[in-house]
Amino acid sequence: MAPVRTALSADAPAVAEWLAATGRSATALQELLRQRPGCGLARALVVLANDEALDDATLRSELVIAHRDAKEAGAREQSLVYAIYLFTHRHYQATADHLIVHFAQFPADEIAGSMLSTFALAGPLEYREHGHILAEQQYTLAGPESWPWASWLAGARAEQGRPDDAWAMAEHALRLNPRSGPAVHARAHAEHDHGTGPAATAFIDTWLAADPHATQRRHLQWHAALQSIATGDFTDARRRADTELHHGDVGMRSATNWRLLLAGQTPARIAELDHIHRLLAEPGGWAEVFHTFQLALGLAVAADTDALRTLARRAVDDPRPDYSEVLAPVALALAHITAGRPGAAVDLLTALGDQAERIGGVRVEREIIQDTLARALIDAGQPQRAAHLLHHRTTTRRHHTYEDLLLTGRMPSGGASRTRAAVGDMAGRPAGSRTDQAR
């Protein structure tokens, strides 16, 4: 069958489903490919929607076919398929560089916009900042009726620390398309900065009720768990972590539990220590600095001081600056906290300063480093410094029980060394069990 030359855009129902990250987006793209088997871009989008589940051989073979078919469709489709190839192979800087050229040729392209996260994943902060600039430029070019670009600009505003603007733009996008998952995600970030608590969890629950299988369900539930922590509803936070986050959600589960521990609360079910060690032993465990950082949080939750030290030593020797200059001191600070040496953690994290932004992730995910420093300051007997560190949050967030506990509470059982025993009991084995050493 000859390739279909009609361009794919947000006007195509299947593409709109995918851009909105609805529960049937992957199925819709599969149906589109069955209807248009010669459409290289449709094939590439199926790969993009399912790349986590595809092995390398399948990923490559499908994209080779997609690129061949895209050549027949035109320059835009060929460029998009190449961007998808780079993105799914995690060549984030190359993807970002390619998208800059693509947008110059094909302004406001919604399918290209769906890969804007590559600018945050690329590493250097200038890439992240350029991604924010692009979101604003392309929204202007697309016009105010473009719900995808309104959604992505809302996300950029949240990352720029402009929660009011992010909220307003997210609401605008949701008026245009109430099922825009990226807009809901951006609003969740704005709600985090405002500390809206029950209002945020109610909104997420209501929105998900209309599409229980939305692509971002687990991540939105993680945001809801953080809002429950903000209000002191730790039972609800643990419930969401235990019922919504599965075995593979090591990062979100660990980030939730480390916050609970920092606030002096019992964690939800922890990620299996052996599983974390296996992930760190695989190449993927060190492919992106933020992913490795999340695994370090998992080790901190399990109070695996030895593995954190091993991770820090490996990071120091890593040729990538973000690993040696940022991840290494953060991992070592976590090791000091789990060993009951908060003063040493304070020295490391204070010296790191704003460079902590280089750990990757988004603002709400990086905030946990500041949380850890506040906890260490309190435990090191420096409450005034801790209060100054969190002043902006305690004075601007509607609900900040979590921050109050960081400043007044203590980790469970009076210290990190005894937290190790508590976590070991929850895991069903002695804490710090060496059944599988970090390699």
GROMACS .gro file of C-alpha atoms in nm:
model
  439
    1MET     CA    1   0.000   0.000   0.000
    2ALA     CA    2   0.135   0.342  -0.092
    3PRO     CA    3   0.214   0.574   0.199
    4VAL     CA    4  -0.060   0.816   0.295
    5ARG     CA    5   0.064   1.171   0.245
    6THR     CA    6  -0.193   1.361   0.451
    7ALA     CA    7  -0.010   1.538   0.733
    8LEU     CA    8  -0.075   1.430   1.089
    9SER     CA    9  -0.144   1.704   1.344
   10ALA     CA   10  -0.345   1.767   1.659
   11ASP     CA   11  -0.653   1.776   1.436
   12ALA     CA   12  -0.629   1.400   1.391
   13PRO     CA   13  -0.836   1.241   1.673
   14ALA     CA   14  -0.574   0.977   1.753
   15VAL     CA   15  -0.297   1.237   1.772
   16ALA     CA   16  -0.515   1.457   1.995
   17GLU     CA   17  -0.573   1.161   2.228
   18TRP     CA   18  -0.200   1.102   2.246
   19LEU     CA   19  -0.110   1.469   2.301
   20ALA     CA   20  -0.365   1.479   2.583
   21ALA     CA   21  -0.218   1.156   2.731
   22THR     CA   22  -0.563   0.999   2.767
   23GLY     CA   23  -0.621   0.643   2.872
   24ARG     CA   24  -0.688   0.531   2.518
   25SER     CA   25  -0.405   0.721   2.350
   26ALA     CA   26  -0.187   0.416   2.282
   27THR     CA   27  -0.484   0.222   2.144
   28ALA     CA   28  -0.588   0.516   1.928
   29LEU     CA   29  -0.242   0.535   1.773
   30GLN     CA   30  -0.243   0.161   1.704
   31GLU     CA   31  -0.579   0.200   1.531
   32LEU     CA   32  -0.442   0.491   1.329
   33LEU     CA   33  -0.148   0.281   1.211
   34ARG     CA   34  -0.381  -0.002   1.108
   35GLN     CA   35  -0.583   0.248   0.904
   36ARG     CA   36  -0.269   0.406   0.756
   37PRO     CA   37  -0.001   0.136   0.746
   38GLY     CA   38   0.218   0.337   0.512
   39CYS     CA   39   0.228   0.643   0.738
   40GLY     CA   40   0.579   0.657   0.881
   41LEU     CA   41   0.492   0.922   1.137
   42ALA     CA   42   0.203   0.714   1.270
   43ARG     CA   43   0.439   0.419   1.313
   44ALA     CA   44   0.695   0.639   1.489
   45LEU     CA   45   0.428   0.773   1.725
   46VAL     CA   46   0.330   0.418   1.820
   47VAL     CA   47   0.696   0.358   1.905
   48LEU     CA   48   0.714   0.683   2.103
   49ALA     CA   49   0.404   0.589   2.301
   50ASN     CA   50   0.539   0.242   2.383
   51ASP     CA   51   0.917   0.280   2.382
   52GLU     CA   52   0.956   0.176   2.748
   53ALA     CA   53   0.807  -0.165   2.664
   54LEU     CA   54   1.006  -0.224   2.344
   55ASP     CA   55   1.340  -0.402   2.324
   56ASP     CA   56   1.623  -0.234   2.134
   57ALA     CA   57   1.588  -0.452   1.825
   58THR     CA   58   1.216  -0.382   1.787
   59LEU     CA   59   1.265  -0.013   1.856
   60ARG     CA   60   1.526   0.013   1.584
   61SER     CA   61   1.346  -0.196   1.323
   62GLU     CA   62   1.017  -0.008   1.366
   63LEU     CA   63   1.187   0.330   1.338
   64VAL     CA   64   1.384   0.221   1.029
   65ILE     CA   65   1.052   0.137   0.860
   66ALA     CA   66   0.899   0.462   0.986
   67HIS     CA   67   1.187   0.668   0.850
   68ARG     CA   68   1.169   0.496   0.513
   69ASP     CA   69   0.797   0.569   0.483
   70ALA     CA   70   0.840   0.923   0.613
   71LYS     CA   71   1.076   1.004   0.326
   72GLU     CA   72   0.780   0.962   0.093
   73ALA     CA   73   0.558   1.189   0.303
   74GLY     CA   74   0.772   1.501   0.315
   75ALA     CA   75   1.036   1.694   0.507
   76ARG     CA   76   0.826   1.756   0.819
   77GLU     CA   77   0.740   1.390   0.872
   78GLN     CA   78   1.098   1.283   0.806
   79SER     CA   79   1.226   1.540   1.056
   80LEU     CA   80   0.975   1.428   1.321
   81VAL     CA   81   1.062   1.061   1.281
   82TYR     CA   82   1.430   1.145   1.321
   83ALA     CA   83   1.349   1.346   1.637
   84ILE     CA   84   1.155   1.047   1.773
   85TYR     CA   85   1.452   0.821   1.694
   86LEU     CA   86   1.686   1.046   1.891
   87PHE     CA   87   1.440   1.090   2.178
   88THR     CA   88   1.359   0.720   2.222
   89HIS     CA   89   1.731   0.641   2.217
   90ARG     CA   90   1.777   0.899   2.494
   91HIS     CA   91   2.006   1.126   2.296
   92TYR     CA   92   1.849   1.424   2.464
   93GLN     CA   93   2.093   1.700   2.369
   94ALA     CA   94   2.087   1.587   2.007
   95THR     CA   95   1.706   1.579   2.018
   96ALA     CA   96   1.695   1.932   2.157
   97ASP     CA   97   1.936   2.060   1.893
   98HIS     CA   98   1.728   1.894   1.621
   99LEU     CA   99   1.401   2.036   1.755
  100ILE     CA  100   1.540   2.389   1.746
  101VAL     CA  101   1.599   2.347   1.373
  102HIS     CA  102   1.264   2.173   1.328
  103PHE     CA  103   1.067   2.455   1.489
  104ALA     CA  104   1.245   2.707   1.269
  105GLN     CA  105   1.117   2.517   0.965
  106PHE     CA  106   0.781   2.405   1.101
  107PRO     CA  107   0.664   2.658   1.364
  108ALA     CA  108   0.426   2.548   1.643
  109ASP     CA  109   0.437   2.182   1.539
  110GLU     CA  110   0.235   2.006   1.812
  111ILE     CA  111   0.394   1.665   1.759
  112ALA     CA  112   0.739   1.815   1.800
  113GLY     CA  113   0.611   1.999   2.108
  114SER     CA  114   0.534   1.668   2.276
  115MET     CA  115   0.910   1.613   2.304
  116LEU     CA  116   0.988   1.944   2.478
  117SER     CA  117   1.090   1.749   2.790
  118THR     CA  118   1.412   1.668   2.608
  119PHE     CA  119   1.537   2.018   2.695
  120ALA     CA  120   1.505   1.941   3.067
  121LEU     CA  121   1.662   1.599   3.019
  122ALA     CA  122   1.952   1.727   2.810
  123GLY     CA  123   2.160   1.814   3.117
  124PRO     CA  124   2.303   2.168   3.102
  125LEU     CA  125   2.077   2.431   3.258
  126GLU     CA  126   2.093   2.644   2.945
  127TYR     CA  127   1.906   2.372   2.758
  128ARG     CA  128   1.631   2.375   3.019
  129GLU     CA  129   1.602   2.752   2.996
  130HIS     CA  130   1.595   2.742   2.617
  131GLY     CA  131   1.310   2.491   2.635
  132HIS     CA  132   1.107   2.743   2.836
  133ILE     CA  133   1.178   3.013   2.580
  134LEU     CA  134   1.072   2.783   2.298
  135ALA     CA  135   0.744   2.699   2.473
  136GLU     CA  136   0.658   3.068   2.493
  137GLN     CA  137   0.763   3.141   2.136
  138GLN     CA  138   0.574   2.849   1.987
  139TYR     CA  139   0.259   2.924   2.190
  140THR     CA  140   0.264   3.277   2.048
  141LEU     CA  141   0.301   3.138   1.697
  142ALA     CA  142   0.030   2.875   1.748
  143GLY     CA  143  -0.219   3.122   1.891
  144PRO     CA  144  -0.426   3.121   2.211
  145GLU     CA  145  -0.664   2.851   2.084
  146SER     CA  146  -0.392   2.585   2.081
  147TRP     CA  147  -0.457   2.373   2.389
  148PRO     CA  148  -0.138   2.164   2.348
  149TRP     CA  149   0.087   2.470   2.344
  150ALA     CA  150  -0.110   2.634   2.625
  151SER     CA  151  -0.057   2.315   2.828
  152TRP     CA  152   0.317   2.307   2.763
  153LEU     CA  153   0.358   2.676   2.836
  154ALA     CA  154   0.180   2.619   3.167
  155GLY     CA  155   0.440   2.355   3.248
  156ALA     CA  156   0.721   2.593   3.157
  157ARG     CA  157   0.575   2.865   3.379
  158ALA     CA  158   0.563   2.621   3.672
  159GLU     CA  159   0.929   2.534   3.620
  160GLN     CA  160   1.017   2.903   3.610
  161GLY     CA  161   0.872   2.945   3.958
  162ARG     CA  162   0.564   3.134   3.836
  163PRO     CA  163   0.278   2.930   3.986
  164ASP     CA  164   0.010   3.195   3.934
  165ASP     CA  165   0.091   3.220   3.564
  166ALA     CA  166   0.117   2.842   3.538
  167TRP     CA  167  -0.223   2.798   3.701
  168ALA     CA  168  -0.388   3.056   3.475
  169MET     CA  169  -0.241   2.903   3.159
  170ALA     CA  170  -0.332   2.549   3.270
  171GLU     CA  171  -0.691   2.659   3.332
  172HIS     CA  172  -0.697   2.821   2.988
  173ALA     CA  173  -0.580   2.496   2.829
  174LEU     CA  174  -0.839   2.296   3.022
  175ARG     CA  175  -1.116   2.524   2.902
  176LEU     CA  176  -1.005   2.444   2.548
  177ASN     CA  177  -0.966   2.072   2.621
  178PRO     CA  178  -1.079   1.947   2.963
  179ARG     CA  179  -0.895   1.618   2.904
  180SER     CA  180  -0.549   1.770   2.855
  181GLY     CA  181  -0.322   1.562   3.077
  182PRO     CA  182  -0.025   1.800   3.038
  183ALA     CA  183  -0.242   2.089   3.156
  184VAL     CA  184  -0.356   1.895   3.463
  185HIS     CA  185   0.006   1.806   3.535
  186ALA     CA  186   0.110   2.172   3.510
  187ARG     CA  187  -0.173   2.270   3.745
  188ALA     CA  188  -0.056   2.003   3.991
  189HIS     CA  189   0.285   2.172   3.996
  190ALA     CA  190   0.124   2.511   4.058
  191GLU     CA  191  -0.091   2.363   4.335
  192HIS     CA  192   0.222   2.222   4.496
  193ASP     CA  193   0.378   2.569   4.512
  194HIS     CA  194   0.055   2.710   4.655
  195GLY     CA  195   0.012   2.422   4.902
  196THR     CA  196  -0.358   2.383   4.823
  197GLY     CA  197  -0.386   2.046   4.996
  198PRO     CA  198  -0.735   1.890   4.988
  199ALA     CA  199  -0.840   2.112   4.698
  200ALA     CA  200  -0.558   1.963   4.489
  201THR     CA  201  -0.630   1.602   4.581
  202ALA     CA  202  -1.003   1.650   4.515
  203PHE     CA  203  -0.931   1.800   4.174
  204ILE     CA  204  -0.697   1.515   4.077
  205ASP     CA  205  -0.939   1.249   4.199
  206THR     CA  206  -1.231   1.406   4.011
  207TRP     CA  207  -1.031   1.449   3.692
  208LEU     CA  208  -0.901   1.091   3.701
  209ALA     CA  209  -1.249   0.952   3.770
  210ALA     CA  210  -1.348   1.052   3.415
  211ASP     CA  211  -1.045   0.869   3.269
  212PRO     CA  212  -0.915   0.614   3.521
  213HIS     CA  213  -0.651   0.486   3.280
  214ALA     CA  214  -0.501   0.824   3.191
  215THR     CA  215  -0.135   0.791   3.101
  216GLN     CA  216  -0.024   1.013   3.388
  217ARG     CA  217  -0.244   0.850   3.652
  218ARG     CA  218   0.037   0.724   3.875
  219HIS     CA  219   0.233   1.047   3.852
  220LEU     CA  220  -0.074   1.257   3.933
  221GLN     CA  221  -0.147   1.030   4.229
  222TRP     CA  222   0.208   1.093   4.344
  223HIS     CA  223   0.137   1.467   4.330
  224ALA     CA  224  -0.179   1.402   4.534
  225ALA     CA  225   0.025   1.209   4.791
  226LEU     CA  226   0.256   1.510   4.828
  227GLN     CA  227  -0.046   1.734   4.887
  228SER     CA  228  -0.167   1.494   5.157
  229ILE     CA  229   0.177   1.513   5.318
  230ALA     CA  230   0.155   1.893   5.300
  231THR     CA  231  -0.164   1.889   5.508
  232GLY     CA  232  -0.047   1.621   5.751
  233ASP     CA  233  -0.278   1.350   5.616
  234PHE     CA  234  -0.004   1.088   5.621
  235THR     CA  235  -0.248   0.798   5.614
  236ASP     CA  236  -0.382   0.915   5.279
  237ALA     CA  237  -0.029   0.971   5.145
  238ARG     CA  238   0.067   0.615   5.238
  239ARG     CA  239  -0.256   0.479   5.090
  240ARG     CA  240  -0.192   0.648   4.756
  241ALA     CA  241   0.168   0.529   4.748
  242ASP     CA  242   0.070   0.171   4.828
  243THR     CA  243  -0.231   0.145   4.596
  244GLU     CA  244  -0.126   0.362   4.302
  245LEU     CA  245   0.251   0.321   4.267
  246HIS     CA  246   0.370  -0.013   4.141
  247HIS     CA  247   0.696  -0.210   4.164
  248GLY     CA  248   0.866  -0.008   3.892
  249ASP     CA  249   0.788   0.332   4.042
  250VAL     CA  250   1.103   0.329   4.256
  251GLY     CA  251   1.165   0.702   4.217
  252MET     CA  252   0.818   0.825   4.311
  253ARG     CA  253   0.783   0.571   4.592
  254SER     CA  254   1.123   0.661   4.737
  255ALA     CA  255   1.060   1.035   4.707
  256THR     CA  256   0.733   0.993   4.897
  257ASN     CA  257   0.883   0.779   5.168
  258TRP     CA  258   1.191   0.997   5.219
  259ARG     CA  259   0.962   1.296   5.274
  260LEU     CA  260   0.760   1.096   5.526
  261LEU     CA  261   1.075   0.995   5.711
  262LEU     CA  262   1.213   1.350   5.710
  263ALA     CA  263   0.886   1.465   5.868
  264GLY     CA  264   0.913   1.199   6.138
  265GLN     CA  265   0.644   0.974   5.993
  266THR     CA  266   0.621   0.605   5.915
  267PRO     CA  267   0.683   0.541   5.544
  268ALA     CA  268   0.456   0.356   5.305
  269ARG     CA  269   0.571   0.022   5.164
  270ILE     CA  270   0.929   0.075   5.059
  271ALA     CA  271   1.091  -0.023   4.732
  272GLU     CA  272   1.276  -0.353   4.763
  273LEU     CA  273   1.641  -0.295   4.840
  274ASP     CA  274   1.753  -0.583   4.620
  275HIS     CA  275   1.562  -0.431   4.329
  276ILE     CA  276   1.735  -0.093   4.378
  277HIS     CA  277   2.075  -0.264   4.383
  278ARG     CA  278   1.992  -0.446   4.060
  279LEU     CA  279   1.888  -0.121   3.892
  280LEU     CA  280   2.214   0.044   3.998
  281ALA     CA  281   2.410  -0.249   3.857
  282GLU     CA  282   2.250  -0.206   3.514
  283PRO     CA  283   2.366   0.056   3.260
  284GLY     CA  284   2.027   0.226   3.273
  285GLY     CA  285   2.076   0.300   3.641
  286TRP     CA  286   2.351   0.546   3.550
  287ALA     CA  287   2.220   0.672   3.216
  288GLU     CA  288   2.062   0.989   3.359
  289VAL     CA  289   2.176   1.172   3.670
  290PHE     CA  290   1.823   1.230   3.800
  291HIS     CA  291   1.736   0.861   3.771
  292THR     CA  292   2.048   0.768   3.969
  293PHE     CA  293   1.955   1.030   4.228
  294GLN     CA  294   1.612   0.871   4.268
  295LEU     CA  295   1.778   0.535   4.330
  296ALA     CA  296   1.995   0.705   4.593
  297LEU     CA  297   1.677   0.822   4.766
  298GLY     CA  298   1.561   0.460   4.768
  299LEU     CA  299   1.884   0.363   4.943
  300ALA     CA  300   1.832   0.645   5.193
  301VAL     CA  301   1.480   0.526   5.273
  302ALA     CA  302   1.624   0.182   5.344
  303ALA     CA  303   1.906   0.344   5.547
  304ASP     CA  304   2.161   0.157   5.336
  305THR     CA  305   2.457   0.376   5.431
  306ASP     CA  306   2.720   0.149   5.278
  307ALA     CA  307   2.550   0.145   4.938
  308LEU     CA  308   2.513   0.525   4.946
  309ARG     CA  309   2.885   0.561   5.011
  310THR     CA  310   2.958   0.322   4.724
  311LEU     CA  311   2.729   0.523   4.497
  312ALA     CA  312   2.899   0.848   4.601
  313ARG     CA  313   3.246   0.706   4.529
  314ARG     CA  314   3.135   0.587   4.186
  315ALA     CA  315   2.980   0.927   4.112
  316VAL     CA  316   3.302   1.108   4.207
  317ASP     CA  317   3.491   0.904   3.946
  318ASP     CA  318   3.227   0.958   3.677
  319PRO     CA  319   3.356   1.178   3.391
  320ARG     CA  320   3.020   1.357   3.367
  321PRO     CA  321   3.033   1.677   3.579
  322ASP     CA  322   2.673   1.651   3.702
  323TYR     CA  323   2.758   1.315   3.856
  324SER     CA  324   3.095   1.402   4.008
  325GLU     CA  325   3.012   1.757   4.118
  326VAL     CA  326   2.644   1.727   4.218
  327LEU     CA  327   2.527   1.369   4.262
  328ALA     CA  328   2.835   1.264   4.459
  329PRO     CA  329   2.795   1.520   4.743
  330VAL     CA  330   2.417   1.463   4.755
  331ALA     CA  331   2.461   1.086   4.786
  332LEU     CA  332   2.730   1.130   5.052
  333ALA     CA  333   2.505   1.371   5.243
  334LEU     CA  334   2.228   1.110   5.241
  335ALA     CA  335   2.480   0.855   5.371
  336HIS     CA  336   2.574   1.088   5.656
  337ILE     CA  337   2.209   1.139   5.751
  338THR     CA  338   2.135   0.765   5.754
  339ALA     CA  339   2.443   0.721   5.974
  340GLY     CA  340   2.329   0.989   6.219
  341ARG     CA  341   2.581   1.258   6.118
  342PRO     CA  342   2.361   1.556   6.020
  343GLY     CA  343   2.641   1.813   6.058
  344ALA     CA  344   2.845   1.654   5.781
  345ALA     CA  345   2.535   1.650   5.559
  346VAL     CA  346   2.480   2.020   5.629
  347ASP     CA  347   2.833   2.104   5.517
  348LEU     CA  348   2.798   1.913   5.189
  349LEU     CA  349   2.452   2.042   5.093
  350THR     CA  350   2.527   2.401   5.194
  351ALA     CA  351   2.842   2.402   4.980
  352LEU     CA  352   2.640   2.265   4.688
  353GLY     CA  353   2.398   2.560   4.696
  354ASP     CA  354   2.212   2.639   4.375
  355GLN     CA  355   2.414   2.380   4.185
  356ALA     CA  356   2.164   2.125   4.316
  357GLU     CA  357   1.950   2.225   4.017
  358ARG     CA  358   2.190   2.024   3.802
  359ILE     CA  359   2.059   1.701   3.957
  360GLY     CA  360   1.783   1.714   3.693
  361GLY     CA  361   1.412   1.651   3.731
  362VAL     CA  362   1.161   1.928   3.792
  363ARG     CA  363   1.128   2.179   4.075
  364VAL     CA  364   0.901   1.969   4.294
  365GLU     CA  365   1.137   1.672   4.256
  366ARG     CA  366   1.453   1.871   4.332
  367GLU     CA  367   1.287   2.034   4.633
  368ILE     CA  368   1.358   1.719   4.834
  369ILE     CA  369   1.726   1.820   4.850
  370GLN     CA  370   1.624   2.140   5.029
  371ASP     CA  371   1.399   1.930   5.257
  372THR     CA  372   1.697   1.712   5.342
  373LEU     CA  373   1.913   2.012   5.425
  374ALA     CA  374   1.640   2.155   5.650
  375ARG     CA  375   1.612   1.825   5.836
  376ALA     CA  376   1.990   1.805   5.875
  377LEU     CA  377   2.007   2.163   6.005
  378ILE     CA  378   1.746   2.090   6.271
  379ASP     CA  379   1.917   1.770   6.379
  380ALA     CA  380   2.251   1.952   6.387
  381GLY     CA  381   2.106   2.211   6.624
  382GLN     CA  382   2.073   2.499   6.378
  383PRO     CA  383   1.698   2.578   6.380
  384GLN     CA  384   1.734   2.943   6.274
  385ARG     CA  385   1.914   2.849   5.954
  386ALA     CA  386   1.652   2.583   5.883
  387ALA     CA  387   1.368   2.831   5.934
  388HIS     CA  388   1.534   3.080   5.701
  389LEU     CA  389   1.579   2.809   5.438
  390LEU     CA  390   1.207   2.725   5.436
  391HIS     CA  391   1.073   3.075   5.505
  392HIS     CA  392   0.935   3.126   5.156
  393ARG     CA  393   0.746   2.798   5.166
  394THR     CA  394   0.599   2.843   5.514
  395THR     CA  395   0.480   3.195   5.433
  396THR     CA  396   0.335   3.134   5.085
  397ARG     CA  397   0.186   2.784   5.099
  398ARG     CA  398  -0.168   2.752   5.224
  399HIS     CA  399  -0.092   2.415   5.385
  400HIS     CA  400   0.257   2.354   5.517
  401THR     CA  401   0.228   2.098   5.796
  402TYR     CA  402   0.512   1.912   5.623
  403GLU     CA  403   0.746   2.211   5.642
  404ASP     CA  404   0.646   2.272   6.005
  405LEU     CA  405   0.743   1.915   6.089
  406LEU     CA  406   1.073   1.950   5.907
  407LEU     CA  407   1.145   2.241   6.140
  408THR     CA  408   1.017   2.092   6.465
  409GLY     CA  409   0.989   1.715   6.442
  410ARG     CA  410   1.248   1.444   6.433
  411MET     CA  411   1.301   1.139   6.220
  412PRO     CA  412   1.126   0.826   6.357
  413SER     CA  413   1.247   0.683   6.685
  414GLY     CA  414   1.478   0.978   6.746
  415GLY     CA  415   1.735   0.936   6.471
  416ALA     CA  416   1.841   0.788   6.144
  417SER     CA  417   2.027   0.497   6.302
  418ARG     CA  418   1.705   0.376   6.465
  419THR     CA  419   1.511   0.451   6.148
  420ARG     CA  420   1.721   0.177   5.993
  421ALA     CA  421   1.566  -0.077   6.228
  422ALA     CA  422   1.213   0.051   6.169
  423VAL     CA  423   1.254   0.034   5.793
  424GLY     CA  424   1.405  -0.312   5.821
  425ASP     CA  425   1.095  -0.432   6.007
  426MET     CA  426   0.870  -0.291   5.733
  427ALA     CA  427   1.074  -0.460   5.462
  428GLY     CA  428   1.040  -0.795   5.633
  429ARG     CA  429   1.414  -0.843   5.689
  430PRO     CA  430   1.696  -0.684   5.891
  431ALA     CA  431   1.755  -0.329   5.771
  432GLY     CA  432   2.075  -0.291   5.577
  433SER     CA  433   2.063  -0.659   5.480
  434ARG     CA  434   2.354  -0.738   5.248
  435THR     CA  435   2.163  -0.996   5.042
  436ASP     CA  436   2.262  -0.802   4.729
  437GLN     CA  437   2.545  -0.554   4.752
  438ALA     CA  438   2.546  -0.243   4.536
  439ARG     CA  439   2.793  -0.311   4.260
   0.00000   0.00000   0.00000
